[in-house]
Coordinates of C-alpha atoms in Angstrom, one line a residue:
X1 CA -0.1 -3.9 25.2
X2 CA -3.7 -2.5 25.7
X3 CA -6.6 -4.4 27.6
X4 CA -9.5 -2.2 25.8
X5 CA -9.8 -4.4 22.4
X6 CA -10.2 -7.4 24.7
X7 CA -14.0 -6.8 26.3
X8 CA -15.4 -7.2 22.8
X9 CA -15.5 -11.0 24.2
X10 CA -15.9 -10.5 27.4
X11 CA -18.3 -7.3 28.1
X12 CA -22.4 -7.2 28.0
X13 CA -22.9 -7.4 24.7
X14 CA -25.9 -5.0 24.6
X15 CA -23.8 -2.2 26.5
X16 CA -21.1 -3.1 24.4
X17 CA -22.9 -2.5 21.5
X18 CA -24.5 1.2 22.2
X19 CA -20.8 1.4 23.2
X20 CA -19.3 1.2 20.4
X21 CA -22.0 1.9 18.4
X22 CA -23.0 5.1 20.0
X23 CA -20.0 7.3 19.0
X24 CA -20.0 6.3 15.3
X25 CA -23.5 7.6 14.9
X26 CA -23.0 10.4 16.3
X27 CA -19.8 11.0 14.6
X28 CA -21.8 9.8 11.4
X29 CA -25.1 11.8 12.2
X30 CA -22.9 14.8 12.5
X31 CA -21.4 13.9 9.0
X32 CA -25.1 13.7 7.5
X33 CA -25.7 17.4 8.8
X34 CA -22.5 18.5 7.2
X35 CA -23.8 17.1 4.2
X36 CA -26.9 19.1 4.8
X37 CA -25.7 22.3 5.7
X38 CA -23.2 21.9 2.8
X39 CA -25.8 22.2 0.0
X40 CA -28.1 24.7 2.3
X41 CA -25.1 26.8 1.8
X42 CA -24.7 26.0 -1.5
X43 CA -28.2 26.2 -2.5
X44 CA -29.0 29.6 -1.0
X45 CA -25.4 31.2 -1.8
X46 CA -24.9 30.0 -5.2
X47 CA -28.3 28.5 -6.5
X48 CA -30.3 25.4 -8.1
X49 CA -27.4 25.0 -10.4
X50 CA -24.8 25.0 -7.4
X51 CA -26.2 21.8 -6.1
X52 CA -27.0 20.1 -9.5
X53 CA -22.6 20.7 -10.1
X54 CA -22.5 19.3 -6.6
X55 CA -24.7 16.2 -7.1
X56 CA -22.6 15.9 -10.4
X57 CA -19.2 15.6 -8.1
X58 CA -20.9 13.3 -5.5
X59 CA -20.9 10.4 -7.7
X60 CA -17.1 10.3 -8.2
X61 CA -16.1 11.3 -4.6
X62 CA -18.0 8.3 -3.8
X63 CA -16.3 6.0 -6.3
X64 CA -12.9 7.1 -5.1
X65 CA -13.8 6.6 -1.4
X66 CA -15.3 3.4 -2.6
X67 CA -11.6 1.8 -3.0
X68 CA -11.0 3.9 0.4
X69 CA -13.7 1.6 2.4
X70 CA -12.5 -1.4 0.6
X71 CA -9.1 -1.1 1.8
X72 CA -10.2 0.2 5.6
X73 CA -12.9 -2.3 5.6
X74 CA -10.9 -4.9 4.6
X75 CA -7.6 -4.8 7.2
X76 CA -10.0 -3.5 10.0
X77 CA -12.4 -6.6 10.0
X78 CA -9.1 -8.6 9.2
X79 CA -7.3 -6.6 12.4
X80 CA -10.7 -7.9 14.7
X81 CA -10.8 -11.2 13.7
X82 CA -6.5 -11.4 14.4
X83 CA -7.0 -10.1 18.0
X84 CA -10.4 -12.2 19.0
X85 CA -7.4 -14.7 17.9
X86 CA -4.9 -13.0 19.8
X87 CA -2.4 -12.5 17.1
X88 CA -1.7 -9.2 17.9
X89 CA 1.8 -9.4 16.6
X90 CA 0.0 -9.4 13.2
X91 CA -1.6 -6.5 13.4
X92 CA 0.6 -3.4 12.8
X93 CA 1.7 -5.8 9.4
X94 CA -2.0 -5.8 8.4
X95 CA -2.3 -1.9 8.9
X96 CA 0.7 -0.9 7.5
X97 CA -0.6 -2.7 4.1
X98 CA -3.5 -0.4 4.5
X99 CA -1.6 3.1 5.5
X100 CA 0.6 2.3 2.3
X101 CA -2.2 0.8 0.0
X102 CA -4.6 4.1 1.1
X103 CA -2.2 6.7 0.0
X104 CA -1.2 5.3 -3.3
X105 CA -4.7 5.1 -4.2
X106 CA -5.0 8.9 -3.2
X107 CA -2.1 10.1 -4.9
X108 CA -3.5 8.3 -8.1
X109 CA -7.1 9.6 -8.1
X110 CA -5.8 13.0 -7.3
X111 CA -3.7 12.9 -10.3
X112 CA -5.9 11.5 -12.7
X113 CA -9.0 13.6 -11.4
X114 CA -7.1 17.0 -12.0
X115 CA -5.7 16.4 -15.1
X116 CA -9.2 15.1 -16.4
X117 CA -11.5 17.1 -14.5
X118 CA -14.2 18.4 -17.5
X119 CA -13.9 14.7 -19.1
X120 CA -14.9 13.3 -16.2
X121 CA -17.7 15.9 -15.0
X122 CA -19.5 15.0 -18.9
X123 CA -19.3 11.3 -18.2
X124 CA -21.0 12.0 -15.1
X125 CA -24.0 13.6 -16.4
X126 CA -22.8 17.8 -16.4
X127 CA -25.2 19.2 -18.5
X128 CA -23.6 22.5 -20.8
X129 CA -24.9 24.8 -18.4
X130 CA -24.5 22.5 -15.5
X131 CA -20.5 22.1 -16.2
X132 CA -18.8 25.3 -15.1
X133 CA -20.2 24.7 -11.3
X134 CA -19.2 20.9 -11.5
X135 CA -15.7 21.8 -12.7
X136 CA -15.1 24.6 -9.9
X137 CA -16.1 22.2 -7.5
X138 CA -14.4 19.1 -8.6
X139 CA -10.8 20.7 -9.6
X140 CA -9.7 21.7 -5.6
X141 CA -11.6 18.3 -4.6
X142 CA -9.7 16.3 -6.7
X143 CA -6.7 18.0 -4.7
X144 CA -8.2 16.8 -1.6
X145 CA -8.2 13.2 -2.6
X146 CA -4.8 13.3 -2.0
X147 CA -5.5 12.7 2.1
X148 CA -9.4 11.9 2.1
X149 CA -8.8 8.1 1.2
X150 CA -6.6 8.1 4.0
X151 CA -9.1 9.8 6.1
X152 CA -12.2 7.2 5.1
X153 CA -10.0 3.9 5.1
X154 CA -8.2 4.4 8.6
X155 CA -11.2 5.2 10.3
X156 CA -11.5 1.6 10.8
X157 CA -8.7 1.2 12.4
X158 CA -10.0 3.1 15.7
X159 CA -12.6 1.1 15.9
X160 CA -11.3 -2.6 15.1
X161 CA -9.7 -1.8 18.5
X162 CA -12.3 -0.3 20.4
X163 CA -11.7 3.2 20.3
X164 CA -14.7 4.0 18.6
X165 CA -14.6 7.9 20.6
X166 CA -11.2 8.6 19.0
X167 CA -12.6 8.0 15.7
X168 CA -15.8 10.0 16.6
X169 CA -13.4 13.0 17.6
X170 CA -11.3 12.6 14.3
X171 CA -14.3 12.9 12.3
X172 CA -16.4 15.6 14.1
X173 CA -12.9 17.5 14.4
X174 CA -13.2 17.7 9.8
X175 CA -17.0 18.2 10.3
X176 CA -16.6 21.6 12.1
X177 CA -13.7 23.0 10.4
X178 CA -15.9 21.9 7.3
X179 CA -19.1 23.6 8.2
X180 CA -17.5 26.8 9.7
X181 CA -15.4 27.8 6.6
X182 CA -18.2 26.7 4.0
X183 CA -20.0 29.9 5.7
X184 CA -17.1 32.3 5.5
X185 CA -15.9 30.9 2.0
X186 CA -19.5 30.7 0.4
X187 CA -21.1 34.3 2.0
X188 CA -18.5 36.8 3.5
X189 CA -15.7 35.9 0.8
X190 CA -18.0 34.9 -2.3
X191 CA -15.8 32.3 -2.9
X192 CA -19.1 30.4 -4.7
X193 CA -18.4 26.8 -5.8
X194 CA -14.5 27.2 -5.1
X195 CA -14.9 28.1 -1.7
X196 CA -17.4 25.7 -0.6
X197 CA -14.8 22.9 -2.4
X198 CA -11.7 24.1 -0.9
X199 CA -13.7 23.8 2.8
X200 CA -14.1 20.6 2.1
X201 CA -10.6 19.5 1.4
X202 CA -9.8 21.8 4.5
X203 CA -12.3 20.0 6.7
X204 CA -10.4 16.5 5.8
X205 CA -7.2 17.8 6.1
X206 CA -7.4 18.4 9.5
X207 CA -9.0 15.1 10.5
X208 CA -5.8 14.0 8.4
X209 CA -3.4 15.7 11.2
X210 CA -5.9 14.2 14.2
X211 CA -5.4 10.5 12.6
X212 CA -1.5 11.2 12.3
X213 CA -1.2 12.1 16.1
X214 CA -3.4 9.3 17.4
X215 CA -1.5 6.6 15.1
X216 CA 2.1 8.0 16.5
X217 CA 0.9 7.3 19.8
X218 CA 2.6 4.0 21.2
X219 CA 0.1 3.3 24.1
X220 CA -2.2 2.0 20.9
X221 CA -2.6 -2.0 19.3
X222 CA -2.0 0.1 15.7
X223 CA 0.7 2.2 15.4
X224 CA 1.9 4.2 12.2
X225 CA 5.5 2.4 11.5
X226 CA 7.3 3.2 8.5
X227 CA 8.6 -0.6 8.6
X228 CA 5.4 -1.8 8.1
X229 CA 4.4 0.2 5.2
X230 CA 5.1 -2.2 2.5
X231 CA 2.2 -4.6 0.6
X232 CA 2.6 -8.3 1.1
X233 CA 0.0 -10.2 -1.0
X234 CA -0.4 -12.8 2.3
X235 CA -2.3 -9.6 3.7
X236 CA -3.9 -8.2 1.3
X237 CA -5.2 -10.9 -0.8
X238 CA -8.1 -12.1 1.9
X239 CA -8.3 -8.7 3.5
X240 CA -9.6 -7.1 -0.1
X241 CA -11.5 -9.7 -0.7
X242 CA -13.8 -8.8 2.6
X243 CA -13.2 -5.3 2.0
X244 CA -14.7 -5.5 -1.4
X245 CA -17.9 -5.3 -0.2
X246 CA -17.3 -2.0 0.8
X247 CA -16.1 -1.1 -2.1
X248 CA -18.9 -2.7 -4.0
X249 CA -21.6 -0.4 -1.8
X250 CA -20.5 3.0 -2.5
X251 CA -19.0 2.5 -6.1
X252 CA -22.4 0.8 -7.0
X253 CA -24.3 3.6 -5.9
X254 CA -21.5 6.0 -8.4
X255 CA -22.7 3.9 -11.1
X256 CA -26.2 3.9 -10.9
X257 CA -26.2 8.0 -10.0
X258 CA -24.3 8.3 -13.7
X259 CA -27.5 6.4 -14.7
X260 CA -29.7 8.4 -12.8
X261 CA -28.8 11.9 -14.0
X262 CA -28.6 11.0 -17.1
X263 CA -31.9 9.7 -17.3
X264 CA -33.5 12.5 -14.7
X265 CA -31.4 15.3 -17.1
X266 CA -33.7 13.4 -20.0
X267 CA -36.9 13.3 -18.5
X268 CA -36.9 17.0 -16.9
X269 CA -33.4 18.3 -17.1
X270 CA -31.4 20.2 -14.9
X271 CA -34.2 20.8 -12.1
X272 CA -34.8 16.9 -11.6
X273 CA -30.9 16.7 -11.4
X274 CA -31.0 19.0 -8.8
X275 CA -34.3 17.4 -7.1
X276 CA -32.4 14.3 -6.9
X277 CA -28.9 16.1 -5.4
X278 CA -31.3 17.1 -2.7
X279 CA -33.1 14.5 -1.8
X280 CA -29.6 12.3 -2.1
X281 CA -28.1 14.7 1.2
X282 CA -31.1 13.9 2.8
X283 CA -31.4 10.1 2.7
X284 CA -27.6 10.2 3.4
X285 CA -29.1 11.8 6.8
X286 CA -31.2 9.2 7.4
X287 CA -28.7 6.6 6.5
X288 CA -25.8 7.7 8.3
X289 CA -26.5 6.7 12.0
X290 CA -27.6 3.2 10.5
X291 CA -24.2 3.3 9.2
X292 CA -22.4 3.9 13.0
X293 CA -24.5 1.5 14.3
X294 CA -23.3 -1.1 11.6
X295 CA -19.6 0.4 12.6
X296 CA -20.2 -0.3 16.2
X297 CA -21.7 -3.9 15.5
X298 CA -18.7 -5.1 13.1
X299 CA -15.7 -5.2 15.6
X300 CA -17.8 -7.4 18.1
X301 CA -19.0 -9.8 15.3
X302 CA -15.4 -9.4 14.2
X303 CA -13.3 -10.6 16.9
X304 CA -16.1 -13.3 17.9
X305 CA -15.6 -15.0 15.0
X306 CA -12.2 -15.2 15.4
X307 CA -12.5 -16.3 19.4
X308 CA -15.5 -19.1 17.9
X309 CA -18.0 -17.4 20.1
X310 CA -21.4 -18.1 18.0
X311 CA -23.7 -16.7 21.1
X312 CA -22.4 -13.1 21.0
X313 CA -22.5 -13.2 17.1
X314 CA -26.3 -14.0 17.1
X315 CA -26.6 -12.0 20.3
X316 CA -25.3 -8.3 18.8
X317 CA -27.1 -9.3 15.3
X318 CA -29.9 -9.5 16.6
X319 CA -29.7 -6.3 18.6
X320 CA -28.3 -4.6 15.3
X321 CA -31.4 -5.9 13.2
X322 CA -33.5 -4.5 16.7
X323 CA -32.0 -1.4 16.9
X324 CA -31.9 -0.7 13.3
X325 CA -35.6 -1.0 12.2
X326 CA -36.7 0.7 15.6
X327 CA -34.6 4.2 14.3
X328 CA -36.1 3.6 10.6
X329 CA -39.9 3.3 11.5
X330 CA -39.6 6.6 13.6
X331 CA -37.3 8.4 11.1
X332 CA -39.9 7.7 7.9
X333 CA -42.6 8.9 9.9
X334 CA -40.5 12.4 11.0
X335 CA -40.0 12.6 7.2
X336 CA -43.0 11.9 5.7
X337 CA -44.7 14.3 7.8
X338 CA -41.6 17.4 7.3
X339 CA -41.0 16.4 3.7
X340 CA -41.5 20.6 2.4
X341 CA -40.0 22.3 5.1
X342 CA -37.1 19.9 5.3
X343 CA -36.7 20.0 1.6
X344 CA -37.1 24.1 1.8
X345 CA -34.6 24.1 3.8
X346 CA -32.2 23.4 0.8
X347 CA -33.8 25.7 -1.8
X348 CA -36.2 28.5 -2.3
X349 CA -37.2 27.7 -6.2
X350 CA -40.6 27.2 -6.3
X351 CA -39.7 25.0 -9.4
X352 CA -37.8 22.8 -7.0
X353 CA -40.0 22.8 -4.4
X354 CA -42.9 22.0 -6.5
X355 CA -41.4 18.1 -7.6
X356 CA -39.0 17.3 -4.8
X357 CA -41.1 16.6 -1.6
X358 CA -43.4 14.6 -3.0
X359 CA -40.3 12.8 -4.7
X360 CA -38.7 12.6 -1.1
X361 CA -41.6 10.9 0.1
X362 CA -42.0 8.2 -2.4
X363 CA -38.3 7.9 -2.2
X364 CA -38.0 7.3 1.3
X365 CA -41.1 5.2 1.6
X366 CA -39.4 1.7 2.3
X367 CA -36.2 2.9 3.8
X368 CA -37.2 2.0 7.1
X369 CA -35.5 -1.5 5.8
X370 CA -32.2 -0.5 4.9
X371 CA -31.1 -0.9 8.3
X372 CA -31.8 -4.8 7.5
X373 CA -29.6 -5.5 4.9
X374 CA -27.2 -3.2 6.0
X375 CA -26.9 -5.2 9.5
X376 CA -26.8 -8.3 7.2
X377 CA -23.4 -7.1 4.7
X378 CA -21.7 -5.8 8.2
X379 CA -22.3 -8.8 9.4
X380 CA -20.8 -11.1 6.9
X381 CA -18.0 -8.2 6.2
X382 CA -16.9 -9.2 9.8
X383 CA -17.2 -13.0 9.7
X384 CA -14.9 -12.7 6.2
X385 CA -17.2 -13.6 3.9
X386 CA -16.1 -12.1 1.1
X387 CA -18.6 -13.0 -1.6
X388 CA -22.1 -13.0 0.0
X389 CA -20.9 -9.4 1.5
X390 CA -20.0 -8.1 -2.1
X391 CA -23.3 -9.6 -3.4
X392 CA -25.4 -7.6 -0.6
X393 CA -23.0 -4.7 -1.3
X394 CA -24.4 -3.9 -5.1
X395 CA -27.5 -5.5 -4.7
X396 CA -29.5 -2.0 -3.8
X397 CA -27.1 0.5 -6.2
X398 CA -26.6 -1.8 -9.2
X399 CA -28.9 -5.3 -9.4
X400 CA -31.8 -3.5 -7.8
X401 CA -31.9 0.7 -8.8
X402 CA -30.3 0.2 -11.5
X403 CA -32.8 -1.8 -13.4
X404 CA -35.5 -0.4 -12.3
X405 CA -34.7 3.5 -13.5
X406 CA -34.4 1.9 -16.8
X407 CA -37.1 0.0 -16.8
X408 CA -40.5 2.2 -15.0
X409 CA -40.4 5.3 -16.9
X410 CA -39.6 3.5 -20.1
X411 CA -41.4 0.1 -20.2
X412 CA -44.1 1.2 -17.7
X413 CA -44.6 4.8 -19.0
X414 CA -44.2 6.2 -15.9
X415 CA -42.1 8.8 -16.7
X416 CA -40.0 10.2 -14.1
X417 CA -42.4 8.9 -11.1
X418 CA -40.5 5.4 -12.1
X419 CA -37.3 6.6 -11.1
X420 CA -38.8 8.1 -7.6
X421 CA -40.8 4.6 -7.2
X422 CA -37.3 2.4 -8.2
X423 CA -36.4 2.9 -4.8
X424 CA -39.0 1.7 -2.7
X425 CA -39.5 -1.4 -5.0
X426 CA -35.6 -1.7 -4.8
X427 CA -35.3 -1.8 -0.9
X428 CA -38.2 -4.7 -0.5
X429 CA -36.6 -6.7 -2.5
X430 CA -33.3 -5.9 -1.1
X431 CA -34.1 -6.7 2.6
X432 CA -35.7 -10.2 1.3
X433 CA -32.3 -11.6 -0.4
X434 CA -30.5 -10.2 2.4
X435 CA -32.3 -12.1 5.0
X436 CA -32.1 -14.9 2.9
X437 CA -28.3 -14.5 2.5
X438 CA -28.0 -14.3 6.3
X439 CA -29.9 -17.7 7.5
X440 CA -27.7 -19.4 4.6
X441 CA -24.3 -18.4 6.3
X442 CA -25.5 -18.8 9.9
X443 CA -26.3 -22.2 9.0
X444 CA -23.5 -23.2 6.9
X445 CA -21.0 -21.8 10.1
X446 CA -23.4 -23.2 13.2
X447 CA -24.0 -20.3 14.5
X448 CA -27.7 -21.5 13.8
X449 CA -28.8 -24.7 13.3

C-alpha cells in the first residue's frame, strides 16, 4: 500500500499546503485561460451573439457538473477522512460508489439534454435571435456530458490521496487538446459554434482516457474495480450529504444566471447578455486558483479530522484564509487597472466595449473576499459538515445575488447598474456569515475554545 497519503499528518503543514495546493491552481488557472481563450475565439470568429449562445449554455453545464462535484466532493473528503483513520480497506468501496454514481448521472443528462436541447436553451434565457448559436453549441455538449461528470467528480480522487500533480496533468492534458482544436475548428475549418462545442467535448474526452489509465494502475490507494462499482446507501448517504455543498455552489450560481439573463435581456437585451458572458470568463479567471488552493487545503483538513489533530486544522486554515486574501488584493488591483484591454481582448464591438469594463469593475470590486468564504465551505466540506457547508454553498448564488438582481434595478431604480452593484453588496455580506459560520463550528468541535 502507498506511503504518499500518509504525510498529510505528518509533513510541514505550510510546505504541505503550497504542495498540494500548488498543482491545482495551476491546473485550475490553466482551466480559467481556456475559458478565456474559448470565448476570444468565439468572440472574434463567430461574434457578440457567439458568446451570448455560449453564456446561455454555461448555466446548464454548470448545473450538470454541480451533481458532478457533489458526488466527487462527497467520496473524496469521505476517502480523507477514512485514511487519517486508517481505514484504507474502505476506500476503493467509497470510490466505486462514486465511479458508478458519476456515470449514471452522465448518461442521464446526456440523454435528457439532447432530446430537449431548444426547451432547455428558452428556459435558460435564449433570446429568438440568441437561440440558433445556443442550440449549435449545446446539442454536441450535451453529447459530452456523457464523460465530463466523470471527468469533474474523480478529480478528487487524485487528490484525497495526495497526488494532486496527477490530477494537474489530467486536467491540463483536456485543457490543451481543448484550446488547440477550438483554433483549427473555429478559423481554418469554420466550424462556428459546432466546432468550438465539439472541442470541448474532445478536450474532456481525453482527460477521460488520462483518468482511466491512472485509476487501472495498482500501485494507487484508488483503484477502478468493477467489484466495487455498485451503490450501497451506508456510503453514499453521509458522503452526499458533504458533497452537497458542492453541488449547492455551482447549481446556485445556474439558478441565479437564469435570473440574470433574463433580467439583463430585459433591461438592455442581447448586448448586456453578452456583457455579462464576458465578464462571467473573466471572474472565473480570478476565481479559479482560489479554487486549487481550496483543493489543496481540503485533503489536509480532511484526514486531520479524521486522525483528531485540531493544530494542523487551524494551522492550514489559517494559511488558506492568508494565502487567499493575499492573491485577491493583488488580482483586484491588476484588474481594476486592465479592465478595457482585458475585456477587449474578448470583443471588438464598440457597443460591448462601451458597458462592460466599467461593469467588470464594479463587479469585481469586493471579490478580493471570496477567497474567505470559499476557505470557510472547504473547510467544513472536509470536517463533514454537511449543513453549514451547503449553507455557505448557496449563500453567494442564491440567498445573496439572487435577491439583490431583483431587488436594485427594480425597487432602487437602478436599472441595470443594480445587477453590476448585486455583486459587491453580495460578497460582504457573504464573507461576514461565513466567518461567523466558521468560529461556530471550531468551537462546537474544540478545535478553538
Amino acid at each position: 500500500m502507498p506511503e504518499k497519503h500518509k504525510e498529510l499528518g505528518t509533513a510541514n503543514v505550510n510546505r504541505l499546503l503550497l504542495k498540494l495546493s500548488f498543482p491545482s491552481m495551476i491546473a485550475m488557472f490553466a482551466n480559467a485561460i481556456y475559458n478565456i481563450v474559448d470565448t476570444i475565439f468565439v468572440g472574434r470568429g463567430i461574434g457578440a451573439q457567439g458568446i451570448a449562445g455560449v453564456a446561455i449554455v454555461l448555466p446548464v453545464v454548470a448545473i450538470v457538473s454541480s451533481f458532478a462535484h457533489m458526488i466527487g466532493i462527497g467520496t473524496g473528503t469521505l476517502i480523507s477522512r477514512q485514511l487519517g483513520r486508517k481505514e484504507e480497506e474502505k476506500v476503493n468501496r467509497t470510490a466505486g460508489n462514486g465511479f458508478l454514481l458519476v456515470i449514471l448521472v452522465g448518461a442521464f443528462f446526456s440523454t435528457i439534454g439532447f432530446i430537449f436541447t431548444d426547451p432547455i436553451m428558452k428556459a435558460f434565457g435564449a433570446t429568438p435571435t440568441i437561440l440558433p448559436y445556443a442550440h449549435d453549441y449545446g446539442k454536441i455538449v450535451f453529447i459530452g456530458m456523457l464523460w465530463f461528470p466523470f471527468c469533474v467528480s474523480t478529480n478528487n480522487y487524485l487528490r484525497a490521496e495526495g497526488n494532486a500533480r496527477d490530477a494537474m496533468n489530467a486536467m491540463l492534458l483536456g485543457i490543451i487538446v481543448n484550446v488547440v482544436l477550438d483554433y483549427i475548428f473555429i478559423f481554418p475549418l469554420q466550424m462556428g459554434m459546432q466546432g468550438a462545442a465539439l472541442a470541448t467535448i474532445l478536450g474532456k474526452f481525453a482527460t477521460l482516457v488520462y483518468l482511466i489509465l491512472y485509476f487501472r494502475q495498482p500501485n494507487h490507494v484508488i483503484n477502478f474495480k468493477f467489484r466495487c462499482l455498485r451503490l450501497n446507501k451506508q456510503v453514499l448517504k453521509p458522503a452526499l450529504s458533504v458533497g452537497l455543498s458542492g453541488f449547492g455552489m455551482r447549481s446556485s450560481s445556474s439558478v441565479a444566471n437564469v435570473v440574470l439573463n433574463h433580467t439583463l435581456g430585459a433591461l438592455g437585451g442581447d448586448m448586456a447578455i453578452a456583457v455579462f458572458g464576458v465578464i462571467y470568463k473573466i471572474t472565473l479567471f480570478f476565481g479559479m486558483p482560489l479554487y486549487g488552493l481550496n483543493q489543496g487545503m481540503q485533503p489536509i483538513v480532511g484526514f486531520n479530522f479524521g486522525a483528531d489533530n485540531p493544530e494542523r486544522i487551524k494551522r492550514t486554515i489559517k494559511l488558506g484564509f492568508m494565502y487567499a486574501v493575499g492573491y485577491g488584493i493583488v488580482a483586484i488591483i491588476f484588474f481594476q487597472i486592465f479592465a478595457e484591454p482585458i475585456f477587449g481582448l474578448f470583443t471588438k464591438d464598440q457597443n460591448l466595449m462601451q458597458e462592460g469594463p466599467r461593469a467588470l469593475r464594479i463587479i469585481i470590486s469586493m471579490m478580493w473576499l471570496m477567497g474567505i468564504y470559499q476557505t470557510t465551505m472547504g473547510a467544513h466540506q472536509a470536517m463533514g459538515q454537511p449543513r453549514a457547508a451547503f449553507v455557505l454553498a448557496i449563500q453567494r448564488w442564491v440567498l445573496l445575488v439572487t435577491p439583490l438582481v431583483l431587488i436594485l434595478p427594480h425597487v432602487f431604480n437602478l436599472g441595470i447598474d443594480g445587477v453590476w452593484l448585486a455583486f459587491p453588496l453580495a460578497d460582504f455580506l457573504g464573507t461576514i456569515i461565513a466567518l461567523i459560520f466558521l468560529f461556530v463550528t471550531l468551537r462546537r468541535r474544540n478545535i478553538v475554545r
